[in-house]
Amino acid sequence: MERGRGLAYHSTRLGMIRVRISSIFYLLSSFAGRWSIPVAVVSVSFFIQTVAQN
């Protein structure tokens, strides 16, 4: 029972992370233009660090 609830929580959290990453990439592609790739790399690495700290 507990394990199933933890799995559901984990999957919803992964979905939130995926939505956040896709929205970040959408914003970058609409605003940054040719700068979007290095900015995306930096922001994704920063985001992975914040997720790893949680």
JSON list of C-alpha atoms in Angstrom, two decimals:
[
{"chain": "A", "resi": 1, "resn": "MET", "atom": "CA", "xyz": [0.00, 0.00, 0.00]},
{"chain": "A", "resi": 2, "resn": "GLU", "atom": "CA", "xyz": [2.67, 2.47, 1.02]},
{"chain": "A", "resi": 3, "resn": "ARG", "atom": "CA", "xyz": [4.80, 1.44, -1.93]},
{"chain": "A", "resi": 4, "resn": "GLY", "atom": "CA", "xyz": [1.99, 2.09, -4.40]},
{"chain": "A", "resi": 5, "resn": "ARG", "atom": "CA", "xyz": [1.38, 5.53, -2.94]},
{"chain": "A", "resi": 6, "resn": "GLY", "atom": "CA", "xyz": [5.09, 6.34, -3.17]},
{"chain": "A", "resi": 7, "resn": "LEU", "atom": "CA", "xyz": [5.14, 5.23, -6.82]},
{"chain": "A", "resi": 8, "resn": "ALA", "atom": "CA", "xyz": [2.13, 7.41, -7.60]},
{"chain": "A", "resi": 9, "resn": "TYR", "atom": "CA", "xyz": [3.78, 10.38, -5.90]},
{"chain": "A", "resi": 10, "resn": "HIS", "atom": "CA", "xyz": [7.00, 9.74, -7.80]},
{"chain": "A", "resi": 11, "resn": "SER", "atom": "CA", "xyz": [5.25, 9.54, -11.17]},
{"chain": "A", "resi": 12, "resn": "THR", "atom": "CA", "xyz": [3.28, 12.74, -10.56]},
{"chain": "A", "resi": 13, "resn": "ARG", "atom": "CA", "xyz": [6.48, 14.49, -9.53]},
{"chain": "A", "resi": 14, "resn": "LEU", "atom": "CA", "xyz": [8.23, 13.24, -12.68]},
{"chain": "A", "resi": 15, "resn": "GLY", "atom": "CA", "xyz": [5.30, 14.54, -14.72]},
{"chain": "A", "resi": 16, "resn": "MET", "atom": "CA", "xyz": [5.60, 17.95, -13.07]},
{"chain": "A", "resi": 17, "resn": "ILE", "atom": "CA", "xyz": [9.33, 18.00, -13.80]},
{"chain": "A", "resi": 18, "resn": "ARG", "atom": "CA", "xyz": [8.68, 17.04, -17.42]},
{"chain": "A", "resi": 19, "resn": "VAL", "atom": "CA", "xyz": [6.08, 19.77, -17.82]},
{"chain": "A", "resi": 20, "resn": "ARG", "atom": "CA", "xyz": [8.42, 22.31, -16.26]},
{"chain": "A", "resi": 21, "resn": "ILE", "atom": "CA", "xyz": [11.30, 21.32, -18.55]},
{"chain": "A", "resi": 22, "resn": "SER", "atom": "CA", "xyz": [9.09, 21.47, -21.65]},
{"chain": "A", "resi": 23, "resn": "SER", "atom": "CA", "xyz": [7.77, 24.91, -20.65]},
{"chain": "A", "resi": 24, "resn": "ILE", "atom": "CA", "xyz": [11.35, 26.08, -20.05]},
{"chain": "A", "resi": 25, "resn": "PHE", "atom": "CA", "xyz": [12.36, 24.88, -23.52]},
{"chain": "A", "resi": 26, "resn": "TYR", "atom": "CA", "xyz": [9.29, 26.51, -25.06]},
{"chain": "A", "resi": 27, "resn": "LEU", "atom": "CA", "xyz": [10.08, 29.85, -23.42]},
{"chain": "A", "resi": 28, "resn": "LEU", "atom": "CA", "xyz": [13.73, 29.59, -24.46]},
{"chain": "A", "resi": 29, "resn": "SER", "atom": "CA", "xyz": [12.89, 28.78, -28.05]},
{"chain": "A", "resi": 30, "resn": "SER", "atom": "CA", "xyz": [10.41, 31.66, -28.28]},
{"chain": "A", "resi": 31, "resn": "PHE", "atom": "CA", "xyz": [12.62, 34.27, -26.58]},
{"chain": "A", "resi": 32, "resn": "ALA", "atom": "CA", "xyz": [16.26, 33.35, -26.99]},
{"chain": "A", "resi": 33, "resn": "GLY", "atom": "CA", "xyz": [16.57, 32.40, -30.67]},
{"chain": "A", "resi": 34, "resn": "ARG", "atom": "CA", "xyz": [20.12, 31.39, -31.49]},
{"chain": "A", "resi": 35, "resn": "TRP", "atom": "CA", "xyz": [21.17, 31.71, -27.85]},
{"chain": "A", "resi": 36, "resn": "SER", "atom": "CA", "xyz": [18.61, 29.07, -26.83]},
{"chain": "A", "resi": 37, "resn": "ILE", "atom": "CA", "xyz": [20.95, 26.06, -26.98]},
{"chain": "A", "resi": 38, "resn": "PRO", "atom": "CA", "xyz": [23.69, 27.19, -24.51]},
{"chain": "A", "resi": 39, "resn": "VAL", "atom": "CA", "xyz": [21.08, 28.79, -22.25]},
{"chain": "A", "resi": 40, "resn": "ALA", "atom": "CA", "xyz": [19.06, 25.56, -22.34]},
{"chain": "A", "resi": 41, "resn": "VAL", "atom": "CA", "xyz": [22.12, 23.51, -21.39]},
{"chain": "A", "resi": 42, "resn": "VAL", "atom": "CA", "xyz": [22.91, 25.83, -18.47]},
{"chain": "A", "resi": 43, "resn": "SER", "atom": "CA", "xyz": [19.32, 25.97, -17.25]},
{"chain": "A", "resi": 44, "resn": "VAL", "atom": "CA", "xyz": [18.85, 22.20, -17.49]},
{"chain": "A", "resi": 45, "resn": "SER", "atom": "CA", "xyz": [22.06, 21.54, -15.54]},
{"chain": "A", "resi": 46, "resn": "PHE", "atom": "CA", "xyz": [20.95, 24.07, -12.91]},
{"chain": "A", "resi": 47, "resn": "PHE", "atom": "CA", "xyz": [17.51, 22.44, -12.77]},
{"chain": "A", "resi": 48, "resn": "ILE", "atom": "CA", "xyz": [19.05, 18.98, -12.35]},
{"chain": "A", "resi": 49, "resn": "GLN", "atom": "CA", "xyz": [21.14, 20.32, -9.44]},
{"chain": "A", "resi": 50, "resn": "THR", "atom": "CA", "xyz": [18.04, 21.74, -7.72]},
{"chain": "A", "resi": 51, "resn": "VAL", "atom": "CA", "xyz": [16.16, 18.45, -8.22]},
{"chain": "A", "resi": 52, "resn": "ALA", "atom": "CA", "xyz": [19.11, 16.47, -6.86]},
{"chain": "A", "resi": 53, "resn": "GLN", "atom": "CA", "xyz": [19.16, 18.66, -3.74]},
{"chain": "A", "resi": 54, "resn": "ASN", "atom": "CA", "xyz": [15.52, 17.80, -3.10]}
]
